[in-house]
């Protein structure tokens, strides 16, 4: 069953993804959205073709003598590309790759909310979040960009309702308190490039432990 996606990627994010200039955590969220969204995938393919056409127009540099033959030979010998990760259940291939092919190992965050940190380094952090139906994430602001892609269930906040395939981009001017919809637990993929700003004391105290 395909569901209708209401919240898409911005042109700027798509452009940076196609140019290979997005930090990895955000690139994984974009790749996962593209696998769920025909509309953005078509836009990304158009952008890739445009990039290819621009390359075709640029002046070709002459190849060193013999290099062309060596390149063609090397291509003949090249082993087939390794089989990439496959989607599994609600998780697109890009998420399965970040999970190293394993099911998530959830850690409790409190209030029934769970997470698995997939990566956390200078490029930012990437995590899976599990929010029980009807449960709210503590209210917070952002010091940078936060991208959240819904993989199962839904959540709502001041920006609207987000369900499977929808992506929310929250910048430093947005303060929000996402609340999971009723029904299935809400499972999201979230990338951030700076720690969140929590209003309440308890989440602030727990921040360093949970690397949020
Ligand atoms: Zn889209
Ligand atoms: Zn947020």
Coordinates of N, CA and C and ligand atoms in Angstrom, one line a residue, residues 137 140-142 146 148 157 168 170 174-178 192 196, ligand 2:
X137 N 7.2 13.8 22.9 CA 8.6 14.0 23.0 C 8.7 15.3 23.8
X140 N 11.1 21.1 22.7 CA 12.5 21.5 22.5 C 12.7 22.4 21.3
X141 N 13.8 23.2 21.3 CA 14.2 24.0 20.2 C 15.4 23.3 19.6
X142 N 16.0 24.0 18.6 CA 17.1 23.4 17.8 C 18.2 24.5 17.7
X146 N 17.4 19.9 12.2 CA 16.9 18.6 12.6 C 16.0 18.1 11.5
X148 N 13.6 14.9 10.4 CA 12.9 13.7 10.9 C 12.0 13.1 9.9
X157 N 2.8 18.1 15.3 CA 3.3 19.2 16.1 C 2.8 20.5 15.5
X168 N 10.1 16.1 8.2 CA 10.1 17.4 8.8 C 11.5 18.0 8.9
X170 N 13.3 20.9 10.9 CA 13.1 21.9 11.9 C 14.4 22.7 12.1
X174 N 12.3 27.1 15.1 CA 11.1 26.2 15.4 C 11.3 25.6 16.8
X175 N 10.4 25.8 17.7 CA 10.3 25.1 19.0 C 9.1 24.2 18.8
X176 N 9.2 22.9 19.1 CA 8.1 22.0 19.0 C 8.0 20.9 20.0
X177 N 6.9 20.3 20.1 CA 6.7 19.1 20.9 C 5.9 18.1 20.1
X178 N 6.7 17.2 19.4 CA 6.0 16.2 18.6 C 5.2 15.2 19.5
X192 N 20.5 15.2 13.3 CA 20.7 16.6 13.8 C 22.2 16.9 13.7
X196 N 19.9 19.4 20.9 CA 18.6 20.1 21.0 C 18.6 21.0 22.2
Ligands
LIG2 ZN1 12.9 18.8 17.1

